[in-house]
Each structure stands twice: as structure tokens, then as C-alpha cells.
Amino acid sequence: MTLLRTLVTLLLALGLTGCAIVLVQPYSPEQRLQLALQRGDIVLVREIMAVLPADEDDADRAALRAWLERAERHVEQAMLMQAAGHLRREQWTQAQASYDHGLAVRPDSEILKAARARAIKEQQEHLQHLRVRLLLSQGRALTTLTPLYAQV
């Protein structure tokens, strides 16, 4: 009897893990769009606008598409300026985060991609410069040890 209960419990557990999880969107795309606009989430607004058919645009939605394009350009410039500030302070991780955020808003931005590539190259050059300085200081330290080697 306990074997039967164990078997039934095991089969139920295995059967339930095969159930799919369904995400139910409680709002229509227009309502989700309004909520995203209220939060100022440009990435989500762009995703929702991509789902909405462009041929059904009324004047408000066409104006929203134009505003979204302007806002994306503004965020792009803001992220470039923010990343430049981080780079001046040699805050490489924060600069990368700024570029990543900008690319999340405008994934096709060649300006952001080029700036990120330049920043990575600049970081690598900076690290190489630090390695050279370390080697030089180690060499200088070794030259001061020459008299000690003579005493040994």
C-alpha cells in the first residue's frame, strides 16, 4: 500500500513538472505602453511599439514613435557623455555599464559601438602601460639588490 502511495506521489510530481508555465499579461499592449511611459522605461516602450502594427498608427501613436526616436537619440548622447566622464576617472566598469545601457536603448547605434570599442582599446593600452611601469620598477629594484648579491 505504501509502495502504491509512493508511486502515485512520484507520478504526480513528475507529471506536474511537465506543465508549462504561462505568463499572463493582465493588460493590453496600449495599457502596458502607458505604464512603461509613466515609468520612463524607453526600452520597454520600444519593445511594445515594435509589437504594435505601424499601419494602424493614429496621430497619437505616430507622435509617440517620433518622440521615442528623439528620446533614444537623447539617451544615446547622455550615455556617451556619462561614459566619457567615467573614462576620464578611469572607471572602466562604470563606462562599460553606460555603453551597455545605451546599446540596450539603441542596439543599432554605430556611435555607441565604436565608442565602446575605443574604450576597451584604451583600457587595454592603460593596462599595458601599467604592466610596463611594473616591470621597470621591478628592474630598478633588482639593480639596487646588486650590492647584496655581491655580499652573499
PDB file of C-alpha atoms in Angstrom:
ATOM      1  CA  MET A   1       0.000   0.000   0.000  1.00  0.00           C
ATOM      2  CA  THR A   2       2.810   2.434   0.836  1.00  0.00           C
ATOM      3  CA  LEU A   3       4.518   1.463  -2.383  1.00  0.00           C
ATOM      4  CA  LEU A   4       1.370   2.417  -4.296  1.00  0.00           C
ATOM      5  CA  ARG A   5       1.160   5.786  -2.488  1.00  0.00           C
ATOM      6  CA  THR A   6       4.815   6.479  -3.170  1.00  0.00           C
ATOM      7  CA  LEU A   7       4.401   5.552  -6.811  1.00  0.00           C
ATOM      8  CA  VAL A   8       1.302   7.758  -7.222  1.00  0.00           C
ATOM      9  CA  THR A   9       3.052  10.667  -5.490  1.00  0.00           C
ATOM     10  CA  LEU A  10       6.100  10.251  -7.694  1.00  0.00           C
ATOM     11  CA  LEU A  11       4.000  10.110 -10.863  1.00  0.00           C
ATOM     12  CA  LEU A  12       2.059  13.228  -9.836  1.00  0.00           C
ATOM     13  CA  ALA A  13       5.288  15.094  -9.114  1.00  0.00           C
ATOM     14  CA  LEU A  14       6.759  14.089 -12.457  1.00  0.00           C
ATOM     15  CA  GLY A  15       3.535  14.949 -14.260  1.00  0.00           C
ATOM     16  CA  LEU A  16       3.353  18.406 -12.688  1.00  0.00           C
ATOM     17  CA  THR A  17       6.892  19.283 -13.652  1.00  0.00           C
ATOM     18  CA  GLY A  18       5.898  18.802 -17.270  1.00  0.00           C
ATOM     19  CA  CYS A  19       3.254  21.516 -17.017  1.00  0.00           C
ATOM     20  CA  ALA A  20       4.132  24.689 -18.826  1.00  0.00           C
ATOM     21  CA  ILE A  21       4.271  27.975 -17.005  1.00  0.00           C
ATOM     22  CA  VAL A  22       2.167  30.542 -18.777  1.00  0.00           C
ATOM     23  CA  LEU A  23       2.787  34.224 -18.259  1.00  0.00           C
ATOM     24  CA  VAL A  24      -0.494  36.058 -18.429  1.00  0.00           C
ATOM     25  CA  GLN A  25      -0.309  39.704 -19.397  1.00  0.00           C
ATOM     26  CA  PRO A  26      -3.135  41.373 -17.487  1.00  0.00           C
ATOM     27  CA  TYR A  27      -3.009  44.495 -19.638  1.00  0.00           C
ATOM     28  CA  SER A  28      -3.491  45.206 -23.289  1.00  0.00           C
ATOM     29  CA  PRO A  29      -0.457  46.468 -25.252  1.00  0.00           C
ATOM     30  CA  GLU A  30      -1.841  50.012 -25.048  1.00  0.00           C
ATOM     31  CA  GLN A  31      -2.134  49.792 -21.253  1.00  0.00           C
ATOM     32  CA  ARG A  32       1.360  48.306 -20.958  1.00  0.00           C
ATOM     33  CA  LEU A  33       2.598  51.133 -23.183  1.00  0.00           C
ATOM     34  CA  GLN A  34       1.064  53.742 -20.893  1.00  0.00           C
ATOM     35  CA  LEU A  35       2.597  52.090 -17.816  1.00  0.00           C
ATOM     36  CA  ALA A  36       6.019  51.961 -19.484  1.00  0.00           C
ATOM     37  CA  LEU A  37       5.730  55.633 -20.430  1.00  0.00           C
ATOM     38  CA  GLN A  38       4.818  56.550 -16.859  1.00  0.00           C
ATOM     39  CA  ARG A  39       7.896  54.699 -15.583  1.00  0.00           C
ATOM     40  CA  GLY A  40      10.085  56.240 -18.270  1.00  0.00           C
ATOM     41  CA  ASP A  41      11.239  52.816 -19.465  1.00  0.00           C
ATOM     42  CA  ILE A  42      12.306  53.616 -23.035  1.00  0.00           C
ATOM     43  CA  VAL A  43      13.499  50.064 -23.727  1.00  0.00           C
ATOM     44  CA  LEU A  44      10.095  48.611 -22.816  1.00  0.00           C
ATOM     45  CA  VAL A  45       8.285  51.329 -24.782  1.00  0.00           C
ATOM     46  CA  ARG A  46      10.369  50.446 -27.849  1.00  0.00           C
ATOM     47  CA  GLU A  47       9.608  46.722 -27.404  1.00  0.00           C
ATOM     48  CA  ILE A  48       5.872  47.373 -27.103  1.00  0.00           C
ATOM     49  CA  MET A  49       5.884  49.745 -30.078  1.00  0.00           C
ATOM     50  CA  ALA A  50       7.608  47.060 -32.153  1.00  0.00           C
ATOM     51  CA  VAL A  51       4.707  44.687 -31.413  1.00  0.00           C
ATOM     52  CA  LEU A  52       2.032  47.207 -32.334  1.00  0.00           C
ATOM     53  CA  PRO A  53       1.277  47.338 -36.064  1.00  0.00           C
ATOM     54  CA  ALA A  54       2.656  50.510 -37.654  1.00  0.00           C
ATOM     55  CA  ASP A  55      -0.075  50.643 -40.286  1.00  0.00           C
ATOM     56  CA  GLU A  56      -2.711  51.195 -37.588  1.00  0.00           C
ATOM     57  CA  ASP A  57      -0.960  54.255 -36.153  1.00  0.00           C
ATOM     58  CA  ASP A  58      -3.195  57.159 -35.320  1.00  0.00           C
ATOM     59  CA  ALA A  59      -1.846  60.655 -34.778  1.00  0.00           C
ATOM     60  CA  ASP A  60      -1.030  59.973 -31.119  1.00  0.00           C
ATOM     61  CA  ARG A  61       0.889  56.796 -31.849  1.00  0.00           C
ATOM     62  CA  ALA A  62       2.771  58.437 -34.743  1.00  0.00           C
ATOM     63  CA  ALA A  63       3.720  61.284 -32.405  1.00  0.00           C
ATOM     64  CA  LEU A  64       4.814  58.720 -29.826  1.00  0.00           C
ATOM     65  CA  ARG A  65       7.035  56.986 -32.405  1.00  0.00           C
ATOM     66  CA  ALA A  66       8.630  60.356 -33.271  1.00  0.00           C
ATOM     67  CA  TRP A  67       9.108  61.145 -29.565  1.00  0.00           C
ATOM     68  CA  LEU A  68      10.639  57.713 -28.997  1.00  0.00           C
ATOM     69  CA  GLU A  69      13.177  58.281 -31.771  1.00  0.00           C
ATOM     70  CA  ARG A  70      14.150  61.651 -30.271  1.00  0.00           C
ATOM     71  CA  ALA A  71      14.330  60.178 -26.765  1.00  0.00           C
ATOM     72  CA  GLU A  72      16.540  57.329 -27.967  1.00  0.00           C
ATOM     73  CA  ARG A  73      18.947  59.812 -29.580  1.00  0.00           C
ATOM     74  CA  HIS A  74      18.962  61.837 -26.361  1.00  0.00           C
ATOM     75  CA  VAL A  75      19.712  58.748 -24.251  1.00  0.00           C
ATOM     76  CA  GLU A  76      22.457  57.811 -26.705  1.00  0.00           C
ATOM     77  CA  GLN A  77      24.141  61.201 -26.251  1.00  0.00           C
ATOM     78  CA  ALA A  78      23.643  61.090 -22.475  1.00  0.00           C
ATOM     79  CA  MET A  79      25.246  57.650 -22.259  1.00  0.00           C
ATOM     80  CA  LEU A  80      28.191  58.803 -24.384  1.00  0.00           C
ATOM     81  CA  MET A  81      28.752  61.785 -22.084  1.00  0.00           C
ATOM     82  CA  GLN A  82      28.330  59.685 -18.953  1.00  0.00           C
ATOM     83  CA  ALA A  83      30.764  57.043 -20.211  1.00  0.00           C
ATOM     84  CA  ALA A  84      33.275  59.752 -21.169  1.00  0.00           C
ATOM     85  CA  GLY A  85      33.158  61.036 -17.592  1.00  0.00           C
ATOM     86  CA  HIS A  86      33.803  57.555 -16.251  1.00  0.00           C
ATOM     87  CA  LEU A  87      36.689  57.094 -18.669  1.00  0.00           C
ATOM     88  CA  ARG A  88      38.284  60.368 -17.538  1.00  0.00           C
ATOM     89  CA  ARG A  89      38.253  58.977 -13.988  1.00  0.00           C
ATOM     90  CA  GLU A  90      39.450  55.563 -15.227  1.00  0.00           C
ATOM     91  CA  GLN A  91      36.238  53.916 -14.033  1.00  0.00           C
ATOM     92  CA  TRP A  92      36.236  51.244 -16.718  1.00  0.00           C
ATOM     93  CA  THR A  93      33.389  49.112 -15.348  1.00  0.00           C
ATOM     94  CA  GLN A  94      31.020  52.055 -14.985  1.00  0.00           C
ATOM     95  CA  ALA A  95      31.874  53.230 -18.511  1.00  0.00           C
ATOM     96  CA  GLN A  96      31.070  49.748 -19.859  1.00  0.00           C
ATOM     97  CA  ALA A  97      27.755  49.829 -17.981  1.00  0.00           C
ATOM     98  CA  SER A  98      26.928  53.194 -19.579  1.00  0.00           C
ATOM     99  CA  TYR A  99      27.692  51.863 -23.040  1.00  0.00           C
ATOM    100  CA  ASP A 100      25.655  48.716 -22.349  1.00  0.00           C
ATOM    101  CA  HIS A 101      22.673  50.778 -21.200  1.00  0.00           C
ATOM    102  CA  GLY A 102      22.919  52.979 -24.263  1.00  0.00           C
ATOM    103  CA  LEU A 103      23.076  49.923 -26.512  1.00  0.00           C
ATOM    104  CA  ALA A 104      20.033  48.472 -24.759  1.00  0.00           C
ATOM    105  CA  VAL A 105      18.135  51.592 -25.772  1.00  0.00           C
ATOM    106  CA  ARG A 106      19.678  51.845 -29.261  1.00  0.00           C
ATOM    107  CA  PRO A 107      21.109  48.448 -30.192  1.00  0.00           C
ATOM    108  CA  ASP A 108      21.863  49.572 -33.758  1.00  0.00           C
ATOM    109  CA  SER A 109      23.889  52.644 -32.721  1.00  0.00           C
ATOM    110  CA  GLU A 110      27.210  52.596 -34.536  1.00  0.00           C
ATOM    111  CA  ILE A 111      28.398  55.567 -32.476  1.00  0.00           C
ATOM    112  CA  LEU A 112      27.942  53.675 -29.204  1.00  0.00           C
ATOM    113  CA  LYS A 113      29.520  50.524 -30.611  1.00  0.00           C
ATOM    114  CA  ALA A 114      32.551  52.457 -31.854  1.00  0.00           C
ATOM    115  CA  ALA A 115      32.882  54.358 -28.565  1.00  0.00           C
ATOM    116  CA  ARG A 116      32.696  51.122 -26.587  1.00  0.00           C
ATOM    117  CA  ALA A 117      35.363  49.555 -28.799  1.00  0.00           C
ATOM    118  CA  ARG A 118      37.582  52.636 -28.322  1.00  0.00           C
ATOM    119  CA  ALA A 119      37.077  52.438 -24.554  1.00  0.00           C
ATOM    120  CA  ILE A 120      38.055  48.773 -24.482  1.00  0.00           C
ATOM    121  CA  LYS A 121      41.164  49.543 -26.538  1.00  0.00           C
ATOM    122  CA  GLU A 122      42.013  52.470 -24.247  1.00  0.00           C
ATOM    123  CA  GLN A 123      41.610  50.235 -21.195  1.00  0.00           C
ATOM    124  CA  GLN A 124      43.895  47.590 -22.708  1.00  0.00           C
ATOM    125  CA  GLU A 125      46.516  50.237 -23.525  1.00  0.00           C
ATOM    126  CA  HIS A 126      46.265  51.592 -19.988  1.00  0.00           C
ATOM    127  CA  LEU A 127      46.760  48.111 -18.539  1.00  0.00           C
ATOM    128  CA  GLN A 128      49.735  47.535 -20.831  1.00  0.00           C
ATOM    129  CA  HIS A 129      51.235  50.847 -19.681  1.00  0.00           C
ATOM    130  CA  LEU A 130      50.793  49.764 -16.048  1.00  0.00           C
ATOM    131  CA  ARG A 131      52.458  46.415 -16.773  1.00  0.00           C
ATOM    132  CA  VAL A 132      55.451  48.209 -18.335  1.00  0.00           C
ATOM    133  CA  ARG A 133      55.717  50.519 -15.329  1.00  0.00           C
ATOM    134  CA  LEU A 134      55.606  47.496 -13.013  1.00  0.00           C
ATOM    135  CA  LEU A 135      58.367  45.754 -14.949  1.00  0.00           C
ATOM    136  CA  LEU A 136      60.509  48.891 -14.901  1.00  0.00           C
ATOM    137  CA  SER A 137      60.089  49.318 -11.167  1.00  0.00           C
ATOM    138  CA  GLN A 138      60.922  45.645 -10.618  1.00  0.00           C
ATOM    139  CA  GLY A 139      64.062  46.133 -12.752  1.00  0.00           C
ATOM    140  CA  ARG A 140      65.081  49.174 -10.722  1.00  0.00           C
ATOM    141  CA  ALA A 141      64.562  47.200  -7.530  1.00  0.00           C
ATOM    142  CA  LEU A 142      66.772  44.419  -8.845  1.00  0.00           C
ATOM    143  CA  THR A 143      69.580  46.876  -9.639  1.00  0.00           C
ATOM    144  CA  THR A 144      69.550  48.068  -6.017  1.00  0.00           C
ATOM    145  CA  LEU A 145      69.975  44.461  -4.888  1.00  0.00           C
ATOM    146  CA  THR A 146      73.257  44.026  -6.817  1.00  0.00           C
ATOM    147  CA  PRO A 147      75.449  45.021  -3.827  1.00  0.00           C
ATOM    148  CA  LEU A 148      73.570  42.499  -1.668  1.00  0.00           C
ATOM    149  CA  TYR A 149      74.257  39.739  -4.180  1.00  0.00           C
ATOM    150  CA  ALA A 150      77.953  40.606  -4.060  1.00  0.00           C
ATOM    151  CA  GLN A 151      77.972  40.155  -0.274  1.00  0.00           C
ATOM    152  CA  VAL A 152      76.398  36.695  -0.493  1.00  0.00           C
TER     153      VAL A 152
END
